[in-house]
PDB file of C-alpha atoms in Angstrom:
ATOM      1  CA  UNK A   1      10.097 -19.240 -16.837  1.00 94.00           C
ATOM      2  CA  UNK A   2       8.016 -20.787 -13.815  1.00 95.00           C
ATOM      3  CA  UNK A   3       4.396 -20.260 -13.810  1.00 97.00           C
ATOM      4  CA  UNK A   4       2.779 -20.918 -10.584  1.00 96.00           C
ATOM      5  CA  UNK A   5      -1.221 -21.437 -10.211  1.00 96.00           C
ATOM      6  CA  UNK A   6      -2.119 -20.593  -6.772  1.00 95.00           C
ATOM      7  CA  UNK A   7      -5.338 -22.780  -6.862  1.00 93.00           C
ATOM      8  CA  UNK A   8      -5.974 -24.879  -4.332  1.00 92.00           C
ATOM      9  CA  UNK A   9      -2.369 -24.047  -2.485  1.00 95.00           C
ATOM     10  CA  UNK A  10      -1.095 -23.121   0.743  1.00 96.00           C
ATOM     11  CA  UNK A  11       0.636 -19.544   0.873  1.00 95.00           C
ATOM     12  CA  UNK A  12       3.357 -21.715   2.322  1.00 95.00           C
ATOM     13  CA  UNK A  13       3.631 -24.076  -0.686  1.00 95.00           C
ATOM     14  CA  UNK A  14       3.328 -20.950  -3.077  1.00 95.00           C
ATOM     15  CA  UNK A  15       6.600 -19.277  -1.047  1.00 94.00           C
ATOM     16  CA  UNK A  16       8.220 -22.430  -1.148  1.00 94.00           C
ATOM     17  CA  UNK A  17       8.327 -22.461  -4.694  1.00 95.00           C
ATOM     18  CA  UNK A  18       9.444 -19.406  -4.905  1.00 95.00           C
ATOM     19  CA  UNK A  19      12.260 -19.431  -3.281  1.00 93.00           C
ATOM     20  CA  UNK A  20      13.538 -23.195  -4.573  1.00 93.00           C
ATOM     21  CA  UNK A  21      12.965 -21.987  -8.209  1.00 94.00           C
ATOM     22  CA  UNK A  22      16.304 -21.774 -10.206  1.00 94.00           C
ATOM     23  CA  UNK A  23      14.464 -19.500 -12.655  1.00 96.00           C
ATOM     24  CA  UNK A  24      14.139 -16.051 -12.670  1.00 96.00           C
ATOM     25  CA  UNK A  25      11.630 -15.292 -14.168  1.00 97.00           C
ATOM     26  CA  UNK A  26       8.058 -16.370 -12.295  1.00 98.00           C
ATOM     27  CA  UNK A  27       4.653 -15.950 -13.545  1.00 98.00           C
ATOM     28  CA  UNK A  28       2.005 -16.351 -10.253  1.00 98.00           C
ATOM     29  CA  UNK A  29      -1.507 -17.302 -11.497  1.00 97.00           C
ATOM     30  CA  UNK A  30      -5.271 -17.376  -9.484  1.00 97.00           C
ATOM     31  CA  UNK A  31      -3.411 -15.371  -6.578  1.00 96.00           C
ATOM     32  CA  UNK A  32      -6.753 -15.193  -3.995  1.00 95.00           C
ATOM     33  CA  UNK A  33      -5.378 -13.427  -0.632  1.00 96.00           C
ATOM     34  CA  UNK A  34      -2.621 -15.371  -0.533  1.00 97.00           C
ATOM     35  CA  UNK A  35       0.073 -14.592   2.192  1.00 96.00           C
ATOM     36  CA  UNK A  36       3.706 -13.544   2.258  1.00 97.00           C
ATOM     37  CA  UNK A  37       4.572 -14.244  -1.668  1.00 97.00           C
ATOM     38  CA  UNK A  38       8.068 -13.377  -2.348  1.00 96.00           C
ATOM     39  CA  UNK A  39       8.614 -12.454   1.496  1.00 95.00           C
ATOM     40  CA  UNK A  40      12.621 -12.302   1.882  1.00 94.00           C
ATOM     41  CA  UNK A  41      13.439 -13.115  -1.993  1.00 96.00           C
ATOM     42  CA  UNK A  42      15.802 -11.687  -3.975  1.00 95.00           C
ATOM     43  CA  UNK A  43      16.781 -11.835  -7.714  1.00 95.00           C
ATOM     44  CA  UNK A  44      13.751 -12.438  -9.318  1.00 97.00           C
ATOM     45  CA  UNK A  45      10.862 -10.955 -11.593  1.00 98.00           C
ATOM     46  CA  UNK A  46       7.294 -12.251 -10.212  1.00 98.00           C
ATOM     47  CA  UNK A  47       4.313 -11.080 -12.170  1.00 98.00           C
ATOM     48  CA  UNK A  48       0.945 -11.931  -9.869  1.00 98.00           C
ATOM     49  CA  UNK A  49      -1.943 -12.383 -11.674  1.00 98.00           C
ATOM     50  CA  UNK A  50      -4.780 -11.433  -8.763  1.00 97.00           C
ATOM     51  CA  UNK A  51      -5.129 -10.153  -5.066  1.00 97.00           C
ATOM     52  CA  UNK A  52      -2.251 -10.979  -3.104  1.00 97.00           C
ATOM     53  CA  UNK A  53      -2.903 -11.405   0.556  1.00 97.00           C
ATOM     54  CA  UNK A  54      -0.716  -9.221   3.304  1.00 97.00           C
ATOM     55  CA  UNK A  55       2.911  -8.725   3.461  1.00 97.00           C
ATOM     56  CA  UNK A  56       4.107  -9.078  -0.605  1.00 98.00           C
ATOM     57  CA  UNK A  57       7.220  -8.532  -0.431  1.00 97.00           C
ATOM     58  CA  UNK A  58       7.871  -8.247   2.807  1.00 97.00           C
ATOM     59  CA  UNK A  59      11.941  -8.292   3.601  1.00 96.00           C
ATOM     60  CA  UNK A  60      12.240  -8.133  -0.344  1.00 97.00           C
ATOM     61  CA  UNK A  61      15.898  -8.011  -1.132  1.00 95.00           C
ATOM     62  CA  UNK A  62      16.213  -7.059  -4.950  1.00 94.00           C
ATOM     63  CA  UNK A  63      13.025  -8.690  -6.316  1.00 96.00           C
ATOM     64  CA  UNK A  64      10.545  -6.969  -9.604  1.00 98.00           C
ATOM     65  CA  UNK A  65       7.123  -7.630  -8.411  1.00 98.00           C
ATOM     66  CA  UNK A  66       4.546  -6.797 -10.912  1.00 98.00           C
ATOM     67  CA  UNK A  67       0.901  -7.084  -9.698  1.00 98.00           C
ATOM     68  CA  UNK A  68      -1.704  -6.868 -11.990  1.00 98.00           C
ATOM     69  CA  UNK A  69      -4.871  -5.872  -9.633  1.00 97.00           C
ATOM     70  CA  UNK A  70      -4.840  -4.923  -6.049  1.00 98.00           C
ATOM     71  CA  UNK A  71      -2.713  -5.811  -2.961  1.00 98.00           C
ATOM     72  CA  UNK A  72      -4.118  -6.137   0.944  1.00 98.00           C
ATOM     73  CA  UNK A  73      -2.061  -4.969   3.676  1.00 98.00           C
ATOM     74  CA  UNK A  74       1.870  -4.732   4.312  1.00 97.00           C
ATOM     75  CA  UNK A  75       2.738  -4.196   1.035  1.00 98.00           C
ATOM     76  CA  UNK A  76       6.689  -4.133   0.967  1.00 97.00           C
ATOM     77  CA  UNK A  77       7.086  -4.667   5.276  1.00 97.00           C
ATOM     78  CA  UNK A  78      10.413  -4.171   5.976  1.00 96.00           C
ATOM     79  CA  UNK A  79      11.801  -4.135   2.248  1.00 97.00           C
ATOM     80  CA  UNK A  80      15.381  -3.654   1.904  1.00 96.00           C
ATOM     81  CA  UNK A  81      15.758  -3.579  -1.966  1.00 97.00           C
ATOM     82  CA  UNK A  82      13.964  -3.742  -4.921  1.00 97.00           C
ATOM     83  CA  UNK A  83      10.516  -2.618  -6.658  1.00 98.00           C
ATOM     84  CA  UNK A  84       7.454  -3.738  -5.917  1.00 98.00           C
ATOM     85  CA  UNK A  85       4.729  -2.205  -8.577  1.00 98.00           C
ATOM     86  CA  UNK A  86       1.035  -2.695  -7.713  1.00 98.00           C
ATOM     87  CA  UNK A  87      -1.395  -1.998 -10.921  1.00 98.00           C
ATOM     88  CA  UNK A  88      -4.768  -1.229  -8.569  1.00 98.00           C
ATOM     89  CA  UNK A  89      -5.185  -0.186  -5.048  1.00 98.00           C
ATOM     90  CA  UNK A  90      -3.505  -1.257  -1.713  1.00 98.00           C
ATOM     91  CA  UNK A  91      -4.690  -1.956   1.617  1.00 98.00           C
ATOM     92  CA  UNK A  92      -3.286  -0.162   5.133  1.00 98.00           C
ATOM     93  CA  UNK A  93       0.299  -0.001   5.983  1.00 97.00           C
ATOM     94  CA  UNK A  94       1.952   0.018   2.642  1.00 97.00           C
ATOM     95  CA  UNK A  95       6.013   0.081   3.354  1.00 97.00           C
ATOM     96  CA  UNK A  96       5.776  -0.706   7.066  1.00 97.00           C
ATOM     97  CA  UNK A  97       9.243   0.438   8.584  1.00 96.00           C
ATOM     98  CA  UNK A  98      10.662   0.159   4.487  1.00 97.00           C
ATOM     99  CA  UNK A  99      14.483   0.758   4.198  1.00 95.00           C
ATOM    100  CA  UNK A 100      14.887   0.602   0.880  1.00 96.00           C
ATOM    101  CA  UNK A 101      13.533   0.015  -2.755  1.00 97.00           C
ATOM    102  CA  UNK A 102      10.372   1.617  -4.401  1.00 98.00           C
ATOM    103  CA  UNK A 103       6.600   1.046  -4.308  1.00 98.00           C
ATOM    104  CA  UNK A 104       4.341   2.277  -6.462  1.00 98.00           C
ATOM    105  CA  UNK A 105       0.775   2.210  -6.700  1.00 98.00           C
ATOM    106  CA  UNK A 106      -1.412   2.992  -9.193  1.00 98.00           C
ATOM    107  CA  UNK A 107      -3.933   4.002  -7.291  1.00 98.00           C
ATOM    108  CA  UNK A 108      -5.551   4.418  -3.449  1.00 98.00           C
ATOM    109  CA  UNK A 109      -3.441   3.469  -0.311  1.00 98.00           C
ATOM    110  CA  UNK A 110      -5.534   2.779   2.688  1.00 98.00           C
ATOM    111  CA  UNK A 111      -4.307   4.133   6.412  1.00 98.00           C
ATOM    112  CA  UNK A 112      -0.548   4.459   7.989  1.00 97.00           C
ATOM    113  CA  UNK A 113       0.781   3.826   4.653  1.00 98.00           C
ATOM    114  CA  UNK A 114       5.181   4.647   5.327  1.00 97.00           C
ATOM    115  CA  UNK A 115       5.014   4.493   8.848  1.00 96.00           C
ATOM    116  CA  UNK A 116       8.588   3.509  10.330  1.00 95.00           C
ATOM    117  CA  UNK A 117      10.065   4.219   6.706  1.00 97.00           C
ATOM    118  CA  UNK A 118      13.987   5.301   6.981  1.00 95.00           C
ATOM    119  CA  UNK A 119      17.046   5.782   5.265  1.00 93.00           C
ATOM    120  CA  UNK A 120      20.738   5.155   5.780  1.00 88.00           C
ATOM    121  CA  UNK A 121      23.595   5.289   3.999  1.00 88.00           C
ATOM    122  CA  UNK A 122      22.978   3.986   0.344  1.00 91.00           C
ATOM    123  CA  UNK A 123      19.303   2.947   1.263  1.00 93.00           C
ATOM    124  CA  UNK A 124      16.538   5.364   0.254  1.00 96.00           C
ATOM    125  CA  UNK A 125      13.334   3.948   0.021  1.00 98.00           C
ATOM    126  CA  UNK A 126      10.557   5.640  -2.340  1.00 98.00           C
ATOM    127  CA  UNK A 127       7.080   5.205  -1.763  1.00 98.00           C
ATOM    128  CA  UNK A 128       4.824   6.449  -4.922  1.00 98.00           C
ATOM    129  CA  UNK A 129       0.491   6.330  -4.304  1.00 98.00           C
ATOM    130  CA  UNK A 130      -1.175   7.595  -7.958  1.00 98.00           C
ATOM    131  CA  UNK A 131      -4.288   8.136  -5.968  1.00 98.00           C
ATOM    132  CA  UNK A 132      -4.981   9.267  -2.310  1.00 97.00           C
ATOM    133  CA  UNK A 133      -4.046   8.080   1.021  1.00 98.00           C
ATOM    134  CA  UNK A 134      -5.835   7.298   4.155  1.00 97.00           C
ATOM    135  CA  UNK A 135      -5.165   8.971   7.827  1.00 97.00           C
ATOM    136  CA  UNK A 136      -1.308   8.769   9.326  1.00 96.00           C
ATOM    137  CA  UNK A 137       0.769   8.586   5.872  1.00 97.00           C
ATOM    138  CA  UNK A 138       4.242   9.102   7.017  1.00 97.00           C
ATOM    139  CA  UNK A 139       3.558   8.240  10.590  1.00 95.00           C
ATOM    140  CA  UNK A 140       7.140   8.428  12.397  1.00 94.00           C
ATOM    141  CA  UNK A 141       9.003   8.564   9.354  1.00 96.00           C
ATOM    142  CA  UNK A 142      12.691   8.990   9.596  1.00 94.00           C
ATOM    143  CA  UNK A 143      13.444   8.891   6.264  1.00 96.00           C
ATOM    144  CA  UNK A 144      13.011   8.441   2.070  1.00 97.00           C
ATOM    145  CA  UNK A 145      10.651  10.136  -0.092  1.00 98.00           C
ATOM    146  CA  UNK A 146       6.307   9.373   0.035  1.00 98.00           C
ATOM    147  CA  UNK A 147       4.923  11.102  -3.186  1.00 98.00           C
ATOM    148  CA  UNK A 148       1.086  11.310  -3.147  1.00 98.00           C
ATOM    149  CA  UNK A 149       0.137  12.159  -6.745  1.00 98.00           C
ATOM    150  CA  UNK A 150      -3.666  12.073  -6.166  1.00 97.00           C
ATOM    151  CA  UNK A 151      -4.790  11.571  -9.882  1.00 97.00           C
ATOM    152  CA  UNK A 152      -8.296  11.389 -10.469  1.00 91.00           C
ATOM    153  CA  UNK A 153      -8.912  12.081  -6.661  1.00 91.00           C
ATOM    154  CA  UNK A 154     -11.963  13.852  -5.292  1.00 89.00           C
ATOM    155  CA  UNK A 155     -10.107  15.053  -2.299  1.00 90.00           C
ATOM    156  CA  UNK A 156      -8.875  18.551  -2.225  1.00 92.00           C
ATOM    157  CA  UNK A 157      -5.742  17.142   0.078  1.00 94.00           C
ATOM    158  CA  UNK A 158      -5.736  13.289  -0.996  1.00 96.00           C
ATOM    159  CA  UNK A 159      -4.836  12.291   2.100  1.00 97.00           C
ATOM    160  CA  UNK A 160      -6.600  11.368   5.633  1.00 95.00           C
ATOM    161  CA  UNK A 161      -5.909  12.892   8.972  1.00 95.00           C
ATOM    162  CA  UNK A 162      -3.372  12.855  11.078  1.00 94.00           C
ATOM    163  CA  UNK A 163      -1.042  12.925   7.889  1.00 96.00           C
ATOM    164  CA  UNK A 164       2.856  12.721   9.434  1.00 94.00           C
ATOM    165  CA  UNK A 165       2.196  12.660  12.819  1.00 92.00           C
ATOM    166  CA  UNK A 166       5.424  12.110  14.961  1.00 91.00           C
ATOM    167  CA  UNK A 167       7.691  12.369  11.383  1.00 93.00           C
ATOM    168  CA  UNK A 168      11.084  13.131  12.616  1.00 90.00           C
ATOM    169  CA  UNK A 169      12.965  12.490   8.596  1.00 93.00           C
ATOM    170  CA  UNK A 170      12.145  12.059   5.329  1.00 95.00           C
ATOM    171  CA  UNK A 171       9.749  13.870   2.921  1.00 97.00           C
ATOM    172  CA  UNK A 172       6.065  13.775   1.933  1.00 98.00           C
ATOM    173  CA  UNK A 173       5.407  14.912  -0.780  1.00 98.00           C
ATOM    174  CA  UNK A 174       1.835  16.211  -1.848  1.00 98.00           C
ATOM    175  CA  UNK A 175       0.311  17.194  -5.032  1.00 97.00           C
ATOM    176  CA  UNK A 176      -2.840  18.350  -3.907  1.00 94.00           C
ATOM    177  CA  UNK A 177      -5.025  21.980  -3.818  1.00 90.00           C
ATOM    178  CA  UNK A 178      -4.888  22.636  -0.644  1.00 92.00           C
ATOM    179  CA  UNK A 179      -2.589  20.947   2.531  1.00 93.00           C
ATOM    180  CA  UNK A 180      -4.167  18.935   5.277  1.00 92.00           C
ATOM    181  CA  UNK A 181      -4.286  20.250   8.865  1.00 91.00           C
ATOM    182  CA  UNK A 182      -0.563  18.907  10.022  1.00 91.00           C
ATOM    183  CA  UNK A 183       1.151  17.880  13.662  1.00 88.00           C
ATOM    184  CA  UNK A 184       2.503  20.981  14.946  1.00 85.00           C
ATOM    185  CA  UNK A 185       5.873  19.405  14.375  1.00 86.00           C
ATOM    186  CA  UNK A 186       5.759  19.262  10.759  1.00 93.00           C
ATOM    187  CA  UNK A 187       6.466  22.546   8.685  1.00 93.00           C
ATOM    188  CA  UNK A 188       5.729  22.892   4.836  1.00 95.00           C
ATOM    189  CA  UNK A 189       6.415  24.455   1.803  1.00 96.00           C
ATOM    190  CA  UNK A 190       5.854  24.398  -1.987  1.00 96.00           C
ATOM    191  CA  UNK A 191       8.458  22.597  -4.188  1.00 96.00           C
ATOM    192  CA  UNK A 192      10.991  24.560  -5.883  1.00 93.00           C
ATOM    193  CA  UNK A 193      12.652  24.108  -8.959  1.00 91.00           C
ATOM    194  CA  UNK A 194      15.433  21.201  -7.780  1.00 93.00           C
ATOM    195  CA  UNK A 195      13.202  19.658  -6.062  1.00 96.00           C
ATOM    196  CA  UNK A 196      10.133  19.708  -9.013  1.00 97.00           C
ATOM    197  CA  UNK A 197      12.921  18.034 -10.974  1.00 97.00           C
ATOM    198  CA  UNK A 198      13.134  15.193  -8.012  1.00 96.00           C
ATOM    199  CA  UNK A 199       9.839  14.676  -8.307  1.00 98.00           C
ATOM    200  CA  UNK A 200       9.569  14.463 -12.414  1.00 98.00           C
ATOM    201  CA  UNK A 201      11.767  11.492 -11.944  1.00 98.00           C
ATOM    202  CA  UNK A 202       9.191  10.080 -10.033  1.00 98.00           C
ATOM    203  CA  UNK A 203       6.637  11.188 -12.049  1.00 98.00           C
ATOM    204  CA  UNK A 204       8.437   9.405 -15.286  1.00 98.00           C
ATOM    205  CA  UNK A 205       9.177   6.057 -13.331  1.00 98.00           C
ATOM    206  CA  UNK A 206       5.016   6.077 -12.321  1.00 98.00           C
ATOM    207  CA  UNK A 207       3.704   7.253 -15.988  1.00 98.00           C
ATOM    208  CA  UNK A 208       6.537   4.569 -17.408  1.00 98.00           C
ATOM    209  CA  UNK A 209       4.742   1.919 -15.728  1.00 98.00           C
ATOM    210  CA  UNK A 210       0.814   2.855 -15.341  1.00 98.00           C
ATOM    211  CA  UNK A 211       0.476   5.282 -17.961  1.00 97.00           C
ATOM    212  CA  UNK A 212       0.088   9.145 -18.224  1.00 96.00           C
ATOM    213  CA  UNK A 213       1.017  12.356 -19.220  1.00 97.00           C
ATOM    214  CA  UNK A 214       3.987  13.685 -17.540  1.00 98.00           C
ATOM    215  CA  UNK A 215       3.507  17.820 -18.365  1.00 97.00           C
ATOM    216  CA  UNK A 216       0.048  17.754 -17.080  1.00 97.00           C
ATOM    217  CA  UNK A 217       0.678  16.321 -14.040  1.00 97.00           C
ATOM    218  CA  UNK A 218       3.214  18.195 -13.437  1.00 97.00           C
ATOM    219  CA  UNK A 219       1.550  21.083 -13.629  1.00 95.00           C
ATOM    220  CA  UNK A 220       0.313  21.286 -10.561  1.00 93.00           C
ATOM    221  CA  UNK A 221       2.225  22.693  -6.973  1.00 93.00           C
ATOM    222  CA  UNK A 222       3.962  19.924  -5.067  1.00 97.00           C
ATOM    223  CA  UNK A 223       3.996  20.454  -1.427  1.00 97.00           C
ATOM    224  CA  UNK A 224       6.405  19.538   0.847  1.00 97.00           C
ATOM    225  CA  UNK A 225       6.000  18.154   4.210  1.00 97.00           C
ATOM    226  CA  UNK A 226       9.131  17.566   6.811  1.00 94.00           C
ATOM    227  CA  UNK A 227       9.981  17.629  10.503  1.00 92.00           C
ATOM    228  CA  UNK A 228      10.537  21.194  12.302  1.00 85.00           C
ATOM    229  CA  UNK A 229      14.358  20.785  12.967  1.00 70.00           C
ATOM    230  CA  UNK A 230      13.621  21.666  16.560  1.00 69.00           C
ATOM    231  CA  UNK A 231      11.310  18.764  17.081  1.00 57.00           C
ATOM    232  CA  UNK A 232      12.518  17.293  20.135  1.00 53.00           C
ATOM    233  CA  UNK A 233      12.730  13.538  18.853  1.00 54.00           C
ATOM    234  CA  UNK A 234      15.187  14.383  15.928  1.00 51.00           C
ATOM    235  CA  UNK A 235      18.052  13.234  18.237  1.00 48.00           C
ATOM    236  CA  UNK A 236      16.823   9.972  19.294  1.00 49.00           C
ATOM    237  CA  UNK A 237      17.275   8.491  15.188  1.00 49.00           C
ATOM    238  CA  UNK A 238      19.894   8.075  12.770  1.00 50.00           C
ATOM    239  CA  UNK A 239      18.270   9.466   9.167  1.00 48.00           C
ATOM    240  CA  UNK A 240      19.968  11.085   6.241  1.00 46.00           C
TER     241      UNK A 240
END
């Protein structure tokens, strides 16, 4: 195992040793806003002890990132592969234009968290906020799955304004008492039963790694938010 301590170093040196290490397995210590960690890597498990700076993980191709505290912005930018789970809060645009892999958060996500997210072919990306999100979640989304779980949130729709505004693929997901006022091209329902059993799996994977209790949170309605199949901007993208 390497273990990395992030005092006194560069975000360049940090990613440089990253990416040169023959181990796998990578502890990163005193992480203080420190840029671009793992950006591009594939193949390893990084734990990050601390607040990494913006874009961890971005272009990940297959990585494990464990971070125990809070992330800034970018989280996951562009990831193609891999899991990236974040034990605190995250900063604005979580999963920027994210084509594959998972992200979970333990808690809050700040504004445009999924915007630009899409799928194709065998890539599905999964983005999964424990708390609340800010204004535009989902904003042009043309694909995967953002699950907003909104535990121990004080919002009645645990998420911002604005919330899928020019979506055109994809699913959010919300489990919340009320919906938000929506773009007139989104339309909505409540989950059903196959698609309650989608979400448990999420549910598991999130409780598996920050703790819960399944049942209850399941209890509550799940709805569904997706793009009016006459919007007229469906035909300009490729989404499954």
């Amino acid at each position: 195992m390497l273990r990395i301590d992030c005092k006194d170093k560069h975000f360049s040196q940090i990613g440089k040793e990253i990416r040169q290490s023959q181990e796998k397995d990578i502890v990163v210590d005193n992480c203080l806003g420190h840029r671009y960690i793992a950006s591009g890597v594939g193949g390893k498990n990084i734990e990050i002890n601390g607040t990494p700076g913006n874009a961890l993980g971005a272009y990940l191709d297959g990585c494990r990132i464990v971070v125990n505290g809070s992330a800034q912005d970018a989280v996951g930018d562009t990831m193609n592969d891999g899991v990236i789970i974040v034990r605190g809060n995250i900063g604005d645009a979580a999963g920027y234009a994210m084509r594959g892999g998972k992200i979970f958060v333990q808690g809050d996500a700040g504004y445009r968290a999924g915007i630009h997210m899409k799928a194709y072919k065998d890539k599905f990306p999964v983005l999964v906020i424990g708390g609340k999100a800010g204004s535009f979640l989902g904003e042009y989304q043309a694909g995967g799955i953002i699950l907003v779980l909104g535990i121990d949130s004080d919002s009645k729709t645990n998420v911002g304004y604005f919330t899928g505004n020019g979506m055109h693929g994809g699913k959010i997901i919300l489990r919340s008492d009320e919906l938000p006022d929506l773009p007139e091209q989104i339309i909505s329902h409540t989950a059903d039963g196959k698609e309650r059993e989608e979400i448990r799996k999420y549910v598991e994977e999130y409780c598996s790694y920050f703790g819960g209790d399944v049942d209850e949170i399941m209890k509550k309605d799940f709805f569904v938010l997706s793009a009016n199949s006459a919007n007229p901007y469906k035909q300009l993208y490729t989404s499954l």
